JSON list of C-alpha atoms in Angstrom, two decimals:
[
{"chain": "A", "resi": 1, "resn": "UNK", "atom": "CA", "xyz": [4.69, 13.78, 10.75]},
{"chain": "A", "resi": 2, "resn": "UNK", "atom": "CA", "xyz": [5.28, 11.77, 7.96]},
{"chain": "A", "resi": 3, "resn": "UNK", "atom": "CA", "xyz": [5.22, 14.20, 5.25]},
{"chain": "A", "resi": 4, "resn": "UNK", "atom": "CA", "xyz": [7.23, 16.62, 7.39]},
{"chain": "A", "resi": 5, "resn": "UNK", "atom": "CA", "xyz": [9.84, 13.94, 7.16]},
{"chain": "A", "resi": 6, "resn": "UNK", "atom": "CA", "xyz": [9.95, 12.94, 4.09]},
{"chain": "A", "resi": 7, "resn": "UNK", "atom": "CA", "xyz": [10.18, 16.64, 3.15]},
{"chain": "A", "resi": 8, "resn": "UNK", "atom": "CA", "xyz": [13.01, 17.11, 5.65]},
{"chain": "A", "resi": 9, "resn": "UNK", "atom": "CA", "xyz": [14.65, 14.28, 3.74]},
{"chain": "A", "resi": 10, "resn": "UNK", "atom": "CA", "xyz": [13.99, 15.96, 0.16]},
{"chain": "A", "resi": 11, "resn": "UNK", "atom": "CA", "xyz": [14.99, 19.27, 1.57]},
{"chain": "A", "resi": 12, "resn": "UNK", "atom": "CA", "xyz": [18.52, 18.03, 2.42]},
{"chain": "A", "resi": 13, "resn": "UNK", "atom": "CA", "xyz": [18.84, 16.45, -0.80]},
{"chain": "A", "resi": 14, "resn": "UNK", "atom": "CA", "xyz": [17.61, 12.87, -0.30]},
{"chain": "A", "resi": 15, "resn": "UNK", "atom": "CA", "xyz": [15.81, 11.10, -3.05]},
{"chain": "A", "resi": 16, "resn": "UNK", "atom": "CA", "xyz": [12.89, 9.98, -2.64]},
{"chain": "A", "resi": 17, "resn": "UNK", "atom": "CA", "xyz": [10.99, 6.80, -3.90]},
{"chain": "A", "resi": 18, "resn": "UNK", "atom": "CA", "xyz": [7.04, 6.91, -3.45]},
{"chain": "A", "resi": 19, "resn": "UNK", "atom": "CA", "xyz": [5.11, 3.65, -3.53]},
{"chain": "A", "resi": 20, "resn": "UNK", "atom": "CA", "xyz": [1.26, 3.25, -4.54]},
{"chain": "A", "resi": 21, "resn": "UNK", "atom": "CA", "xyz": [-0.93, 0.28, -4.76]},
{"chain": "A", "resi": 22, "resn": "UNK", "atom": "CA", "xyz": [-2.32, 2.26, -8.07]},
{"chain": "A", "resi": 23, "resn": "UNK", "atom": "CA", "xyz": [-0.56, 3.09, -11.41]},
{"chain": "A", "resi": 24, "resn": "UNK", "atom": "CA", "xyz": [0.95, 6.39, -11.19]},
{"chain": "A", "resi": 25, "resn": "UNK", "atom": "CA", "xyz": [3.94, 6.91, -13.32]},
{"chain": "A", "resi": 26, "resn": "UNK", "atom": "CA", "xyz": [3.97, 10.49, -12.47]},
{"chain": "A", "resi": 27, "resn": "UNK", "atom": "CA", "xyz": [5.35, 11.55, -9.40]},
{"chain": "A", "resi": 28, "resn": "UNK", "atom": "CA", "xyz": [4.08, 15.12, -8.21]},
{"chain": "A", "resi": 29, "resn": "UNK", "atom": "CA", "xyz": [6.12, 18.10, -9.29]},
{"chain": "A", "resi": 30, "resn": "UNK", "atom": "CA", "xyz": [9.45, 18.35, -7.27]},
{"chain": "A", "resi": 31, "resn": "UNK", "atom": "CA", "xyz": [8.21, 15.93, -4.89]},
{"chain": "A", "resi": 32, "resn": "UNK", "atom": "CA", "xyz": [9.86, 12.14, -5.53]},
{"chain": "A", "resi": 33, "resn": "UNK", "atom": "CA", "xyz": [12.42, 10.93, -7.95]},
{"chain": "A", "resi": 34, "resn": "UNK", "atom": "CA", "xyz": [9.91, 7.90, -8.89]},
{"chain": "A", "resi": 35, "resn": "UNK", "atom": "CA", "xyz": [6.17, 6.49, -8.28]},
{"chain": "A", "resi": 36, "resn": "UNK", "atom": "CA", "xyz": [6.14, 2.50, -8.24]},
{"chain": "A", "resi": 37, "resn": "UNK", "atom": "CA", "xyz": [3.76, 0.33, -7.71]},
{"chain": "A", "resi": 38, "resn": "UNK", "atom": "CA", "xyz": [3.94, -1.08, -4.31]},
{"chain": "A", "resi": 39, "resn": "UNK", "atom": "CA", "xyz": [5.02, -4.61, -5.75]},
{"chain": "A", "resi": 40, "resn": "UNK", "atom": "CA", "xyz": [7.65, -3.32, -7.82]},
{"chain": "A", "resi": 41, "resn": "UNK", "atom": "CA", "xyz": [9.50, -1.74, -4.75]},
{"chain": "A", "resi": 42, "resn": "UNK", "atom": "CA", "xyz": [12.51, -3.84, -4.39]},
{"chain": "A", "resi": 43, "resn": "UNK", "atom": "CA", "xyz": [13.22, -4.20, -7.82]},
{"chain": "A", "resi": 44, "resn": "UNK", "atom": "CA", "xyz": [12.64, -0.10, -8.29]},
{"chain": "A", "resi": 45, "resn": "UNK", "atom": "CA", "xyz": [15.05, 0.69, -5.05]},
{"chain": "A", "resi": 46, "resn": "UNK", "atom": "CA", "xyz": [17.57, -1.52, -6.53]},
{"chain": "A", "resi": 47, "resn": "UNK", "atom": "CA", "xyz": [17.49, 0.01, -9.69]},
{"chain": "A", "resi": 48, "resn": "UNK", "atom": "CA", "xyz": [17.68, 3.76, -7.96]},
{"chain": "A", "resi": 49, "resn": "UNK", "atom": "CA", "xyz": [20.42, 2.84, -5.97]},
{"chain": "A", "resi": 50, "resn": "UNK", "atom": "CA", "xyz": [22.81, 0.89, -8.40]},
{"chain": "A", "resi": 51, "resn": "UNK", "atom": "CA", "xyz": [21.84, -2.39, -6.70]},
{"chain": "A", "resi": 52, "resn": "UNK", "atom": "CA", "xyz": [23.00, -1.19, -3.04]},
{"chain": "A", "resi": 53, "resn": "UNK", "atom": "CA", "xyz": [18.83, -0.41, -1.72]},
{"chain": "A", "resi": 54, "resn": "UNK", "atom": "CA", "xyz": [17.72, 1.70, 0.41]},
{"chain": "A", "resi": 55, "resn": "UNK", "atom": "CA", "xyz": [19.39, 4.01, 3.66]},
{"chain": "A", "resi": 56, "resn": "UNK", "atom": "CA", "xyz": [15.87, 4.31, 5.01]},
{"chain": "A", "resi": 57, "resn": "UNK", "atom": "CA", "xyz": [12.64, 3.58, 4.76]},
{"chain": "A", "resi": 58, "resn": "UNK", "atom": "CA", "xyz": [9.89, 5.15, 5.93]},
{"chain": "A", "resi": 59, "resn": "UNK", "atom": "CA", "xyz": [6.55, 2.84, 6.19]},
{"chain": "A", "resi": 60, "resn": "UNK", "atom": "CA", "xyz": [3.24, 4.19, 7.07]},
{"chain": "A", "resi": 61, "resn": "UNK", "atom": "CA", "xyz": [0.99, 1.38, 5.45]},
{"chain": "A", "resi": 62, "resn": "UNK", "atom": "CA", "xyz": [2.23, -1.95, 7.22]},
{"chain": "A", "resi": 63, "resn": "UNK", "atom": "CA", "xyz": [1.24, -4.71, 5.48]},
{"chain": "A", "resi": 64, "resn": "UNK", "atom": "CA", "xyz": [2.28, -6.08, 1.70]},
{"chain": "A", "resi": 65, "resn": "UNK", "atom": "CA", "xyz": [4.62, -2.56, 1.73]},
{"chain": "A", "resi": 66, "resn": "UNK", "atom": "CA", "xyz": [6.50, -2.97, 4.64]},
{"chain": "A", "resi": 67, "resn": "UNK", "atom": "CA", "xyz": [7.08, -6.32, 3.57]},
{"chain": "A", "resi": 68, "resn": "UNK", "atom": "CA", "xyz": [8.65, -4.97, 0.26]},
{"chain": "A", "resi": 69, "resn": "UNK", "atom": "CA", "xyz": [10.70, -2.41, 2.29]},
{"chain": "A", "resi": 70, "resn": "UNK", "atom": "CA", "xyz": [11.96, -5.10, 4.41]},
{"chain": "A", "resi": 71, "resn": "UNK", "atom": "CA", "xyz": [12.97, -6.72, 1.02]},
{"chain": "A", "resi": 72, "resn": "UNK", "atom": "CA", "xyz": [14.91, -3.85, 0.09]},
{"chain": "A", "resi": 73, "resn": "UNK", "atom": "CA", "xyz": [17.41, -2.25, 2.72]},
{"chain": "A", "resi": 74, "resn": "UNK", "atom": "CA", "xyz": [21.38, -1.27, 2.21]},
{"chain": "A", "resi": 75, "resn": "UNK", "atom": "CA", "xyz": [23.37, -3.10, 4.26]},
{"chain": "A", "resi": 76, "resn": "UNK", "atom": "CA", "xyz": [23.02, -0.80, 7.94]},
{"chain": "A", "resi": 77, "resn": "UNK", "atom": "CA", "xyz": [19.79, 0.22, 5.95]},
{"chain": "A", "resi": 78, "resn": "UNK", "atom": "CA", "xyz": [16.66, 1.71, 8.76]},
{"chain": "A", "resi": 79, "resn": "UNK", "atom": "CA", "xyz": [12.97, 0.90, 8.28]},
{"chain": "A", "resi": 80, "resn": "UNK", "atom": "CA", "xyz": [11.06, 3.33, 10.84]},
{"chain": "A", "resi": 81, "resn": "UNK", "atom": "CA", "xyz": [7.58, 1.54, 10.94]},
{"chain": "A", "resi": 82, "resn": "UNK", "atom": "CA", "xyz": [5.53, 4.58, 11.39]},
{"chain": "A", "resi": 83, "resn": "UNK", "atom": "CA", "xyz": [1.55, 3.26, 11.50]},
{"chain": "A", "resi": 84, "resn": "UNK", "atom": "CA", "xyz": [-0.67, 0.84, 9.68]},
{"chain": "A", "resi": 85, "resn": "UNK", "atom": "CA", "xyz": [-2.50, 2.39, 7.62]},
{"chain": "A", "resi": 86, "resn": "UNK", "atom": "CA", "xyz": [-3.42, -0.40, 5.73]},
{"chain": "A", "resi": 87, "resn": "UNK", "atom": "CA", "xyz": [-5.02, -2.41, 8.42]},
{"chain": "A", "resi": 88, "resn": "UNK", "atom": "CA", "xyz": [-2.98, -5.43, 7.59]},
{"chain": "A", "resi": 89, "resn": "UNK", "atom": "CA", "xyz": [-1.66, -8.58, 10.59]},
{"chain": "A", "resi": 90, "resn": "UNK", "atom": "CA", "xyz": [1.82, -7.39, 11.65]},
{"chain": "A", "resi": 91, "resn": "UNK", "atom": "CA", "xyz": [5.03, -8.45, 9.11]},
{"chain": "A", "resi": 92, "resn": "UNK", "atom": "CA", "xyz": [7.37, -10.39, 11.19]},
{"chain": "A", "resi": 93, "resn": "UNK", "atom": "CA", "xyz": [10.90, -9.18, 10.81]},
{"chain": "A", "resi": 94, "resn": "UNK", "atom": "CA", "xyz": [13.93, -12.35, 10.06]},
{"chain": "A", "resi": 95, "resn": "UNK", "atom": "CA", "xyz": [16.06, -11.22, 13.18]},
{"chain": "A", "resi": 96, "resn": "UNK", "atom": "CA", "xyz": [19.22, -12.78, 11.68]},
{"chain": "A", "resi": 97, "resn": "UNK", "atom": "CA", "xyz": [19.03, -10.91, 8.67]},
{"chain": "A", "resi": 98, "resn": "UNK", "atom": "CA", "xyz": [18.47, -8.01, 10.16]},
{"chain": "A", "resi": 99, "resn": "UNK", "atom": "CA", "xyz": [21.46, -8.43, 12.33]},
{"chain": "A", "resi": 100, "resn": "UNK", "atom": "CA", "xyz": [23.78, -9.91, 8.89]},
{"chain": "A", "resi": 101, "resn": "UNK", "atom": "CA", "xyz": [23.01, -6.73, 7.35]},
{"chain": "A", "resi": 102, "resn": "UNK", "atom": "CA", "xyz": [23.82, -4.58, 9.86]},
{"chain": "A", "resi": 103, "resn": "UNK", "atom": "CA", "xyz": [19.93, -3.30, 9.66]},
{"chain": "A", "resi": 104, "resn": "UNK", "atom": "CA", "xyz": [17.44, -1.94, 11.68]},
{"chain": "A", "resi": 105, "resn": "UNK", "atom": "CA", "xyz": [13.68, -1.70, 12.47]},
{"chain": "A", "resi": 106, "resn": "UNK", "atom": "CA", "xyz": [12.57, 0.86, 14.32]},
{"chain": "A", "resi": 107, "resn": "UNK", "atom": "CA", "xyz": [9.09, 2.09, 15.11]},
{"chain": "A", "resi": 108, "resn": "UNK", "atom": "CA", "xyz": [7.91, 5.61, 15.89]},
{"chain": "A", "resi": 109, "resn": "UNK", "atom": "CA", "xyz": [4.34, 6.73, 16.81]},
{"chain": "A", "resi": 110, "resn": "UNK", "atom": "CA", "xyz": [3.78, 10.22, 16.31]},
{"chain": "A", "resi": 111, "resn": "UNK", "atom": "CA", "xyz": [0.46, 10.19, 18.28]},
{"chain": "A", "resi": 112, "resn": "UNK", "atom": "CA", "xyz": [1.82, 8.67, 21.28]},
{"chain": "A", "resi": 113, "resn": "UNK", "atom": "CA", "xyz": [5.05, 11.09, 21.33]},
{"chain": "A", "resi": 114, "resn": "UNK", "atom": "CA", "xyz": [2.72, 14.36, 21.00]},
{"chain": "A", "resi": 115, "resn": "UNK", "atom": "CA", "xyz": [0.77, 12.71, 24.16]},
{"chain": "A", "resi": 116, "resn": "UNK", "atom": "CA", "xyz": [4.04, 12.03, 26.00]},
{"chain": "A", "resi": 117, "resn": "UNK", "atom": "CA", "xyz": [6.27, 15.50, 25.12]},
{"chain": "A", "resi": 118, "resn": "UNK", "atom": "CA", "xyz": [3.69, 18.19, 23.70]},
{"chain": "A", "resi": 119, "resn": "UNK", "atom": "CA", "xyz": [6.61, 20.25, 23.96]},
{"chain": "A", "resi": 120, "resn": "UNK", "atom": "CA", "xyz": [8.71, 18.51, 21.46]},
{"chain": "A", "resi": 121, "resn": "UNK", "atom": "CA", "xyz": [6.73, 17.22, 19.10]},
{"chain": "A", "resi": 122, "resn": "UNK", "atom": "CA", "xyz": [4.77, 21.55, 19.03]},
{"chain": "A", "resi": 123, "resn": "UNK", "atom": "CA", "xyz": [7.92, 22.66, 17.97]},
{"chain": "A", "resi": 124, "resn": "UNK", "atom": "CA", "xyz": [9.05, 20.52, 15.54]},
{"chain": "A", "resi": 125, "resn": "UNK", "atom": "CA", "xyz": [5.15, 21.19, 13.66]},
{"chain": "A", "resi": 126, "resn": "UNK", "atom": "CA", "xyz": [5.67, 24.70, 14.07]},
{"chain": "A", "resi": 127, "resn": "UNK", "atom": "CA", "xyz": [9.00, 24.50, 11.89]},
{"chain": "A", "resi": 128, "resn": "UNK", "atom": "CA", "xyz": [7.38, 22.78, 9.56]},
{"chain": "A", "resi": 129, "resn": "UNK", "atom": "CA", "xyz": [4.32, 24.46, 9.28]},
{"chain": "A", "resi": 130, "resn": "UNK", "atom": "CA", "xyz": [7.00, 27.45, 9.45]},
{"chain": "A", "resi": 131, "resn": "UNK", "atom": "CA", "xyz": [9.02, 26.24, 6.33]},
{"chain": "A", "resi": 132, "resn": "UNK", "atom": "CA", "xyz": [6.13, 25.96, 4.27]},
{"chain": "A", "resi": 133, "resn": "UNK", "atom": "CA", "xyz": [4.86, 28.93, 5.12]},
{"chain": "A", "resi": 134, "resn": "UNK", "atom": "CA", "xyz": [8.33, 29.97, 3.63]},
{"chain": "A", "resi": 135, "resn": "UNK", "atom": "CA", "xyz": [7.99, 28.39, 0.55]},
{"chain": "A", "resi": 136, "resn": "UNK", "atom": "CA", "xyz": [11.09, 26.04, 1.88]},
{"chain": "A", "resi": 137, "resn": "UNK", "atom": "CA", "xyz": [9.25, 22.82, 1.71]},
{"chain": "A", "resi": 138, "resn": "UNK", "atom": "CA", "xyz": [6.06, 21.94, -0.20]},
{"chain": "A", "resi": 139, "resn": "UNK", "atom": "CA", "xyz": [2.76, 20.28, 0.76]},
{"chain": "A", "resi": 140, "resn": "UNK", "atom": "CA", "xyz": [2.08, 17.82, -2.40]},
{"chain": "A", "resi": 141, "resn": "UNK", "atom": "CA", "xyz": [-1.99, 18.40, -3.03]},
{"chain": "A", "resi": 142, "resn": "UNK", "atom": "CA", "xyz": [-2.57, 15.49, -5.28]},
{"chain": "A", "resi": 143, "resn": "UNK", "atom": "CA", "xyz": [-6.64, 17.18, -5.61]},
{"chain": "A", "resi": 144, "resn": "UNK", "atom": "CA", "xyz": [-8.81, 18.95, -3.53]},
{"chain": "A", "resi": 145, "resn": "UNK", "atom": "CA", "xyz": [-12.38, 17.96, -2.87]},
{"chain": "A", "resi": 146, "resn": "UNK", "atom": "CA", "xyz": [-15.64, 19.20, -2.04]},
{"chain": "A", "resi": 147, "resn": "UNK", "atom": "CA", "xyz": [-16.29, 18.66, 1.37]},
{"chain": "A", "resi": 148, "resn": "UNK", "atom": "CA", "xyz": [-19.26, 16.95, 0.65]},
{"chain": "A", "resi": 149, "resn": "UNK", "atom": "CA", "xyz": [-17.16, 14.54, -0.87]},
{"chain": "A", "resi": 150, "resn": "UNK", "atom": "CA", "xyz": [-15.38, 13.31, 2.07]},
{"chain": "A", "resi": 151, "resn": "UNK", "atom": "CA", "xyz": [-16.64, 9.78, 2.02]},
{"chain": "A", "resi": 152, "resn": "UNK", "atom": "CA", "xyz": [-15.36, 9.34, -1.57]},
{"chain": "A", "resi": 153, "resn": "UNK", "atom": "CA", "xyz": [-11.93, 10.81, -0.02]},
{"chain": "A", "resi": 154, "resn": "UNK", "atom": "CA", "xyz": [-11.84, 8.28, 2.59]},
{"chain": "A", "resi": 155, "resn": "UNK", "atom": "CA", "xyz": [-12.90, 5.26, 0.15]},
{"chain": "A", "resi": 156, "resn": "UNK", "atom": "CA", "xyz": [-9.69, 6.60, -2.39]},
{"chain": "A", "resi": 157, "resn": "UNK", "atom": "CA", "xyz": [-7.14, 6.69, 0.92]},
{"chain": "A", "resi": 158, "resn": "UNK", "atom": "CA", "xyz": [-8.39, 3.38, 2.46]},
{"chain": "A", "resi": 159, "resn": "UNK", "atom": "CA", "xyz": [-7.91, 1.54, -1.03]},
{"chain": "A", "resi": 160, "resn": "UNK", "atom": "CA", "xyz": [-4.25, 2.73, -1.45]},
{"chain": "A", "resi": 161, "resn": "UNK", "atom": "CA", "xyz": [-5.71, 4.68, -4.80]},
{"chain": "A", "resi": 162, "resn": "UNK", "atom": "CA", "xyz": [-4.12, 8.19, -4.09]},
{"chain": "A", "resi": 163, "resn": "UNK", "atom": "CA", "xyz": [-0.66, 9.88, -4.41]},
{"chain": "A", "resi": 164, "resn": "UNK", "atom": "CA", "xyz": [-0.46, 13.57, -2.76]},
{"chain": "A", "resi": 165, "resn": "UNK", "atom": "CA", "xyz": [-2.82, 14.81, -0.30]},
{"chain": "A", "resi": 166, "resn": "UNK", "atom": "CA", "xyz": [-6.66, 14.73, -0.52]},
{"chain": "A", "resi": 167, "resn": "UNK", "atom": "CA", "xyz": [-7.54, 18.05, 1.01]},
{"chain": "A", "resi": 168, "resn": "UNK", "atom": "CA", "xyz": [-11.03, 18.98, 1.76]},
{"chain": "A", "resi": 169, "resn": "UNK", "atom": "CA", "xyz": [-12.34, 22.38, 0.51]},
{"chain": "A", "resi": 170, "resn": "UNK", "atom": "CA", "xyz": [-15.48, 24.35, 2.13]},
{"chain": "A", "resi": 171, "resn": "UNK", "atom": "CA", "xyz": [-18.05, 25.39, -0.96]},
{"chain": "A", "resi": 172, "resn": "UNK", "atom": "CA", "xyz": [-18.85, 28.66, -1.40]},
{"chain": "A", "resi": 173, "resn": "UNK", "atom": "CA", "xyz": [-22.35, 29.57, -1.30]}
]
């Protein structure tokens, strides 16, 4: 769900900032206008966006980075807290500030959606799965790995050490 929105937002012209606990100063091809590390965030979103920050933000880590994405909102600027991937205690939101600025939190859980309307959430995959098919949007492999490397994959993800997708690959025998 999350890439398919983030592509959605590319594919109607939206830039897009990517954050990484790791140095990477080179985005993937065609996929985000900048990589910067997670720390650097509101100072990067500022500097994107002539000062003004960011319309939206979409968070799948929790932790340190949706701190900095709270840091960094337009005024009537939406965080959608979309999982935890990080593991980290919950970030408390400043209520006032939220409501000064006009902004919002929202959260959205993919998993529990799919379990509550199938139906919806089916055919939103299958236009996305559709579009790429097309060529229209593009899945951002940053390497593909033996599958017998899948613990290695998991240690990379859970240390915030990859950009792109990790994809496993079946060896041929």
């Amino acid at each position: 769900m999350l890439f398919a929105s983030v592509a959605i937002l590319r594919f109607g012209g939206a830039e897009v900032l990517e954050y990484t606990e790791v140095d990477a100063s080179e985005p993937g091809p065609g996929q985000v206008a900048k990589v910067v590390l997670r720390d650097d965030l509101p100072g990067a979103v500022a500097a994107l966006t002539d000062g003004r920050g960011f319309d939206v933000a979409i968070d799948p880590a929790g932790g340190a980075a949706r701190r900095a994405s709270l840091d960094a909102p337009a005024r009537r600027g939406r965080l959608i807290a979309m999982g935890n991937a990080s593991g980290a205690d919950d970030v408390p939101s400043r209520a006032n500030e939220l409501w000064f600025g006009g902004e919002g939190v929202l959260g959205f859980n993919p998993g529990a959606l799919s379990g509550e309307r199938p139906e919806a959430v089916s055919g939103v995959l299958r236009q996305a799965v559709g579009a790429v098919l097309d060529g229209e949007l593009r899945v951002d492999v940053g390497e593909v790995l033996p599958l017998r490397d899948t613990v290695e994959a998991h240690r990379r993800i859970e240390g915030g050490r990859t950009t792109g997708k990790l994809v496993p690959a079946m060896e041929q025998e």
